[in-house]
Amino acid sequence: MTSVQGHLSRSFPSNSKGSNLVSWSRNGFIAYAAPVGQNSKDNLYLTYLENINGKSWQLAKPQPINIKLENNFLPELSLVSWSNSSTDLAISDVYGNFYILLAGVGLLDFSSKGIRPENLPTNSPSYELTSYNHMEKIYLDIINQDDTSHVNPGATFVAFKWLNIEKAQIFNKPATLNNQSLQNGKHSYTYDVSQFQSHGVTHPISTKQACVALRQNGQFILYYQGEHKVEYHKLTINLSDEVMVVSQASIGFSNDKNIVVTVYDSVSNKILIYTIIIDWGFLVESAKRQKVDPHYHTPKEEQRIPKLSIKKIHESDLLQTNIYDNDDMEIGEYQFGSLASIDLVSAHPESNSSLDIIISYAMENEAGDVITTLNRYNLVDEIKLVSDAFIELGLRKNAPTSIVTSAVNLVFQDKLTRSGKIQSITTGLADYFILIYYEDGHIDVIDRSTMKVVNENHTESLDPPPKTISTIFDVGFRFPKIETENPLILIASPNLTSIAYTEVIGDSFNLTLKVVEKEQHLGTSDSELFATSVAFAFRHAYACYTNTCSDDIIALMQTEVARLNVVKHENKHLISSFIERIISESHKAINFRLDSFSKESVDKLLSSPPLQKLLSLQLVLGDLSDENYMVSDIAWTVLNLRSTSFGIMFSLSSIYRQISKKKPTEDSLQDSITRGESIVSLIGNVKWLIDLLVYINQELLQLAYSKNNPNNSKLTMHNSIALPIILSKVPRLFLMYALSSIGKTHEILKKLHKDLAEANKLFSPMKESLSRYFTICNNSPLTLSLFENYLRECDALISKEQSIGMAGKDKEYLLMVEQRLVCQGKLTEDMERIGRVLIDRHAVNINRDMKVSDLYFYDVDWLNIGINRFEKNPNDSLLNAVIYSYPNLKDSILPRFQYSDRECIDALRKIVINIDENSFKSHFEVSKSDKEIIKLRKCTRCRAISLVTDPLVFEAPSTIGLWTMVFQRTCICGNSWVNI
């Protein structure tokens, strides 16, 4: 056996479709097989969309993730497919070898964790969470080692599919125009959702996954995870006892939870259809038990192993249909041309949906152009084709059971004739749409409810706006044209708002990304821009409901902003108003009401995914507005308030739980270390929160001083971010919650310090961490309890004034007020009046504090918010495009809150890190060494930088569960971290 290092095999050509060579996960990561080139040294790449400077995006430089066999041989790949959970990546090579990689985990290094060898687990590897661009190989099914070994061509995969996830699903219904809004001239849309149980075939345990594959020799395989852990197991069954050579095949799921396999066997020259049923064995009962006890393990003696069963339900010659049309009339023998493909389109979530079988034939016309005919069939029980009267007659006559029991017929539904040679057919948007990829690079999107191509040009005007909006194509967007004559590796994003591609044969290993382009309705009328904002909001809502990364949607929004920037002419506020409309419609599209929360719902807000996603959208779109920096500043401030409040709450609970179990006299050094690390992990965020409160007070103080002469002040009521934050309900609730949590933490730590000192158990870690915490709090120029009382007075006053001022106004008026405050930083006339009262109250309140001069001159520039923000994106002049592609990739990403070429803030921990020398030093003295080597990660959306692991100060002998573990894979804005 030969070892071939860094060389791709070319023993026989891969017959893979280009769409099989690339997969785009819902987490936003694109994995693809290396294009065939003379200089190929890798066989698998990973990339992702990344924000360069807040206004421009690019696909990151491809990261090699090579699939090697034991002898370092790199086989040519024929399949790349992310699971529905977007964590497991299935890979197959041209020899039929199969691999599964797990993203977002790393093998646990026990030696670095201080765990003794005798305590190491022996049964299986252990993993720790990390960023999604780190992968570990967790499963191998090796059939052929390399091209010098005996190769079994029949082992090649000809069909593959991941099973769905066993959990309820929420999908948004098409946005519907409110007819009444047409009458009053103010257009509005109604948004609604549908909730479904899991559809298709699923692993019975909702946290586990499985996939199915078919080899060319007719062997059907189920790969599935067991009761616990990540390992996979394998089951096989043969479609037939006869020799088969499957040259065309597809796998799909019916609504009755069966697997359907359709194949063309070139030996028998027949099209064959099978149903396969999985008996999940003991895993079914385990799934029920785990809903009550997640750690339930089935006793070994009760573990009934899963198994497969198979049934052939249809057989027909290739060129003869033997099928029925919709009128129950038998269709004769038809010559359609050469068989192009067989594709199964699984049933979508709705109960009336059925699996579609698409058999495509291609032929050349007289002009030499390829014409492809797609014939769509359903599987229908034979009993449904017989009149009810005949069935009743058979039952009365006691006919044999076989006469009235159902067999399955292939029933013709319709056909679609298209110009061009089809590369592959897949589905999109929860199987509601069929995607047809053509070899020339264009894509058809077909709505399954109407079987119409939705991304063809339409002439309908957008004035008035469309009655319904369900895709981005409804408002004039189309997939961009690709100028190439060569075969492509091509994929549309999970949101159907962008494509990524490269040529199958070539020396460039970079994908090109393009978002959809607006080809129609290019005006700037209110109706057109409103319809576009609704389409954006609808698409963003779908991404939220399905937990899909929406970076390409935001990049699309930015391309539309860039287009409007060119044509805005006399309307200088066009851009800002369009951005504001997108944000407000996005709130409405997921039914998130900023006016519906109270003090009792803060805990719910802390863990609210909709709030996080909406703020993340606002943060990035706000960077586009040259007029209004408050849009992004408010979003960033609330996101940080959210994560800081969570960190304080989490750490406080951990500390309280520990001290409630043990008396101070029983404290050990290990207890001291664990508690000390927990306190130190909060120091940066406590510092950030205190400085934020100081900045808010500085603005209120300045507004009071300039009240009688506002023209001489750079700060006004209209560019203050302190006022919108205090006046708006959600940020104010977070502020009060954080202040309350700090107060409780302070009291608990003071008491703990006293008890430990009296018990003579104040070990060095607790002594040092408490000293640092109290020093930060005591050095504040602001009396926190005094400001907390002021905020509570504000809350009562605002509630009272709003209840009076909003009397008789439309119920949506208060929501509009809150949206203007949070999403735009703008004050309505009513809120401006209340704001003046709050400024006067603050002036009276602050005079009770003796540290006014300290407060006024306290340096909070590092917060980088408000009128003195220093991040001006110095490279903007060089970045004049929204999407950058190879060879114009930008090597440097401008991090959020970068002070210099060397330093920036860790956005999660709020400590200074050195990004130039990859060494760590702390602005707040939380590290014992300036030379500690660390690993960094960045957020693909907001450009935040963070340490990969917590900088433990006290050499903890074991892993400590700090609050930061909740943000192990995702940034505070909700997007993915990537290791750098």
Tab-separated table of N, CA and C in Angstrom, residues 907-971:
chain	number	residue	atom	x	y	z
A	907	ALA	N	-14.618	41.479	23.659
A	907	ALA	CA	-16.012	41.925	23.717
A	907	ALA	C	-16.830	41.143	24.720
A	908	LEU	N	-16.421	39.921	25.042
A	908	LEU	CA	-17.163	39.112	26.001
A	908	LEU	C	-16.762	39.453	27.428
A	909	ARG	N	-15.461	39.505	27.687
A	909	ARG	CA	-14.964	39.682	29.067
A	909	ARG	C	-14.632	41.125	29.418
A	910	LYS	N	-14.583	42.010	28.417
A	910	LYS	CA	-14.296	43.436	28.609
A	910	LYS	C	-12.916	43.655	29.225
A	911	ILE	N	-11.936	42.941	28.697
A	911	ILE	CA	-10.549	43.136	29.097
A	911	ILE	C	-9.740	43.414	27.839
A	912	VAL	N	-8.608	44.082	27.974
A	912	VAL	CA	-7.790	44.417	26.820
A	912	VAL	C	-6.925	43.225	26.436
A	913	ILE	N	-6.909	42.897	25.139
A	913	ILE	CA	-6.047	41.825	24.653
A	913	ILE	C	-5.136	42.375	23.577
A	914	ASN	N	-3.962	41.793	23.507
A	914	ASN	CA	-2.982	42.197	22.511
A	914	ASN	C	-3.168	41.327	21.283
A	915	ILE	N	-3.590	41.927	20.174
A	915	ILE	CA	-3.891	41.152	18.982
A	915	ILE	C	-2.732	41.112	18.006
A	916	ASP	N	-1.663	41.840	18.303
A	916	ASP	CA	-0.549	41.887	17.368
A	916	ASP	C	0.446	40.763	17.616
A	917	GLU	N	0.803	40.552	18.861
A	917	GLU	CA	1.801	39.545	19.205
A	917	GLU	C	1.161	38.263	19.718
A	918	ASN	N	-0.156	38.193	19.621
A	918	ASN	CA	-0.886	37.021	20.110
A	918	ASN	C	-0.508	36.706	21.557
A	919	SER	N	-0.300	37.735	22.320
A	919	SER	CA	-0.025	37.544	23.736
A	919	SER	C	-1.048	38.332	24.515
A	920	PHE	N	-1.254	37.968	25.752
A	920	PHE	CA	-2.353	38.527	26.522
A	920	PHE	C	-1.841	39.459	27.611
A	921	LYS	N	-2.439	40.627	27.701
A	921	LYS	CA	-2.187	41.452	28.870
A	921	LYS	C	-3.490	42.130	29.258
A	922	SER	N	-3.648	42.371	30.517
A	922	SER	CA	-4.938	42.823	31.014
A	922	SER	C	-4.921	44.290	31.399
A	923	HIS	N	-5.893	45.019	30.860
A	923	HIS	CA	-6.074	46.422	31.232
A	923	HIS	C	-6.539	46.545	32.677
A	924	PHE	N	-7.198	45.488	33.166
A	924	PHE	CA	-7.765	45.520	34.507
A	924	PHE	C	-7.056	44.539	35.441
A	925	GLU	N	-5.846	44.146	35.060
A	925	GLU	CA	-4.990	43.324	35.908
A	925	GLU	C	-5.651	42.014	36.323
A	926	VAL	N	-6.190	41.305	35.345
A	926	VAL	CA	-6.785	40.020	35.693
A	926	VAL	C	-5.874	38.856	35.338
A	927	SER	N	-4.745	39.137	34.712
A	927	SER	CA	-3.804	38.070	34.400
A	927	SER	C	-2.522	38.274	35.171
A	928	LYS	N	-1.918	37.186	35.579
A	928	LYS	CA	-0.686	37.285	36.346
A	928	LYS	C	0.524	37.483	35.446
A	929	SER	N	0.334	37.323	34.124
A	929	SER	CA	1.485	37.373	33.232
A	929	SER	C	1.146	38.141	31.976
A	930	ASP	N	2.082	38.981	31.522
A	930	ASP	CA	1.910	39.679	30.263
A	930	ASP	C	2.347	38.832	29.082
A	931	LYS	N	2.926	37.679	29.333
A	931	LYS	CA	3.494	36.857	28.277
A	931	LYS	C	2.696	35.585	28.023
A	932	GLU	N	1.555	35.454	28.628
A	932	GLU	CA	0.770	34.237	28.462
A	932	GLU	C	0.274	34.116	27.020
A	933	ILE	N	0.594	32.995	26.371
A	933	ILE	CA	0.192	32.780	24.989
A	933	ILE	C	-1.263	32.331	24.968
A	934	ILE	N	-2.035	32.996	24.136
A	934	ILE	CA	-3.466	32.680	24.094
A	934	ILE	C	-3.924	32.524	22.648
A	935	LYS	N	-5.111	31.959	22.494
A	935	LYS	CA	-5.733	31.839	21.186
A	935	LYS	C	-6.922	32.775	21.129
A	936	LEU	N	-7.131	33.368	19.953
A	936	LEU	CA	-8.197	34.343	19.788
A	936	LEU	C	-9.277	33.812	18.859
A	937	ARG	N	-10.431	34.411	18.955
A	937	ARG	CA	-11.538	34.117	18.058
A	937	ARG	C	-12.196	35.432	17.692
A	938	LYS	N	-12.931	35.424	16.595
A	938	LYS	CA	-13.623	36.643	16.168
A	938	LYS	C	-15.051	36.299	15.794
A	939	CYS	N	-15.918	37.283	15.877
A	939	CYS	CA	-17.315	37.123	15.463
A	939	CYS	C	-17.412	37.436	13.980
A	940	THR	N	-18.089	36.579	13.237
A	940	THR	CA	-18.176	36.762	11.796
A	940	THR	C	-19.058	37.947	11.405
A	941	ARG	N	-19.882	38.421	12.321
A	941	ARG	CA	-20.804	39.517	11.991
A	941	ARG	C	-20.372	40.847	12.591
A	942	CYS	N	-20.237	40.923	13.903
A	942	CYS	CA	-19.992	42.232	14.528
A	942	CYS	C	-18.506	42.542	14.692
A	943	ARG	N	-17.630	41.582	14.297
A	943	ARG	CA	-16.180	41.771	14.304
A	943	ARG	C	-15.592	41.860	15.706
A	944	ALA	N	-16.339	41.407	16.699
A	944	ALA	CA	-15.821	41.378	18.064
A	944	ALA	C	-14.687	40.359	18.161
A	945	ILE	N	-13.716	40.641	19.005
A	945	ILE	CA	-12.590	39.738	19.266
A	945	ILE	C	-12.708	39.229	20.698
A	946	SER	N	-12.341	37.973	20.909
A	946	SER	CA	-12.429	37.399	22.248
A	946	SER	C	-11.381	36.317	22.417
A	947	LEU	N	-11.062	36.023	23.658
A	947	LEU	CA	-10.185	34.901	23.960
A	947	LEU	C	-10.956	33.596	23.778
A	948	VAL	N	-10.285	32.572	23.257
A	948	VAL	CA	-10.940	31.278	23.072
A	948	VAL	C	-11.267	30.641	24.412
A	949	THR	N	-10.349	30.760	25.358
A	949	THR	CA	-10.563	30.178	26.689
A	949	THR	C	-10.413	31.256	27.754
A	950	ASP	N	-10.997	31.000	28.914
A	950	ASP	CA	-10.903	31.962	30.010
A	950	ASP	C	-9.477	32.036	30.546
A	951	PRO	N	-8.970	33.248	30.766
A	951	PRO	CA	-7.610	33.394	31.308
A	951	PRO	C	-7.604	33.146	32.819
A	952	LEU	N	-7.562	31.871	33.205
A	952	LEU	CA	-7.624	31.531	34.631
A	952	LEU	C	-6.405	32.090	35.351
A	953	VAL	N	-6.647	32.676	36.492
A	953	VAL	CA	-5.612	33.396	37.227
A	953	VAL	C	-4.957	32.513	38.286
A	954	PHE	N	-5.736	31.621	38.895
A	954	PHE	CA	-5.263	30.935	40.102
A	954	PHE	C	-4.895	29.458	39.873
A	955	GLU	N	-4.613	29.092	38.616
A	955	GLU	CA	-4.163	27.742	38.297
A	955	GLU	C	-5.126	26.689	38.862
A	956	ALA	N	-6.362	26.798	38.453
A	956	ALA	CA	-7.375	25.848	38.913
A	956	ALA	C	-7.014	24.438	38.458
A	957	PRO	N	-7.083	23.445	39.361
A	957	PRO	CA	-6.711	22.071	39.016
A	957	PRO	C	-7.750	21.357	38.152
A	958	SER	N	-8.924	21.930	37.964
A	958	SER	CA	-9.955	21.302	37.146
A	958	SER	C	-10.755	22.391	36.440
A	959	THR	N	-11.543	21.977	35.454
A	959	THR	CA	-12.345	22.930	34.688
A	959	THR	C	-13.398	23.588	35.572
A	960	ILE	N	-13.512	24.901	35.434
A	960	ILE	CA	-14.486	25.664	36.224
A	960	ILE	C	-15.579	26.167	35.286
A	961	GLY	N	-16.823	25.935	35.652
A	961	GLY	CA	-17.948	26.363	34.814
A	961	GLY	C	-18.270	27.821	35.028
A	962	LEU	N	-17.587	28.696	34.297
A	962	LEU	CA	-17.832	30.128	34.405
A	962	LEU	C	-18.979	30.545	33.478
A	963	TRP	N	-19.502	31.738	33.682
A	963	TRP	CA	-20.642	32.222	32.906
A	963	TRP	C	-20.327	32.315	31.421
A	964	THR	N	-19.058	32.467	31.092
A	964	THR	CA	-18.651	32.632	29.691
A	964	THR	C	-18.899	31.378	28.855
A	965	MET	N	-19.124	30.221	29.496
A	965	MET	CA	-19.326	28.986	28.729
A	965	MET	C	-20.608	29.055	27.903
A	966	VAL	N	-21.546	29.910	28.290
A	966	VAL	CA	-22.780	30.063	27.519
A	966	VAL	C	-22.487	30.700	26.164
A	967	PHE	N	-21.369	31.417	26.071
A	967	PHE	CA	-20.963	32.078	24.838
A	967	PHE	C	-19.752	31.375	24.214
A	968	GLN	N	-19.665	30.068	24.425
A	968	GLN	CA	-18.528	29.296	23.940
A	968	GLN	C	-18.475	29.264	22.417
A	969	ARG	N	-19.632	29.157	21.776
A	969	ARG	CA	-19.678	29.063	20.315
A	969	ARG	C	-20.196	30.316	19.644
A	970	THR	N	-20.929	31.135	20.372
A	970	THR	CA	-21.544	32.313	19.770
A	970	THR	C	-21.180	33.574	20.525
A	971	CYS	N	-21.083	34.639	19.784
A	971	CYS	CA	-20.758	35.962	20.327
A	971	CYS	C	-21.959	36.517	21.095
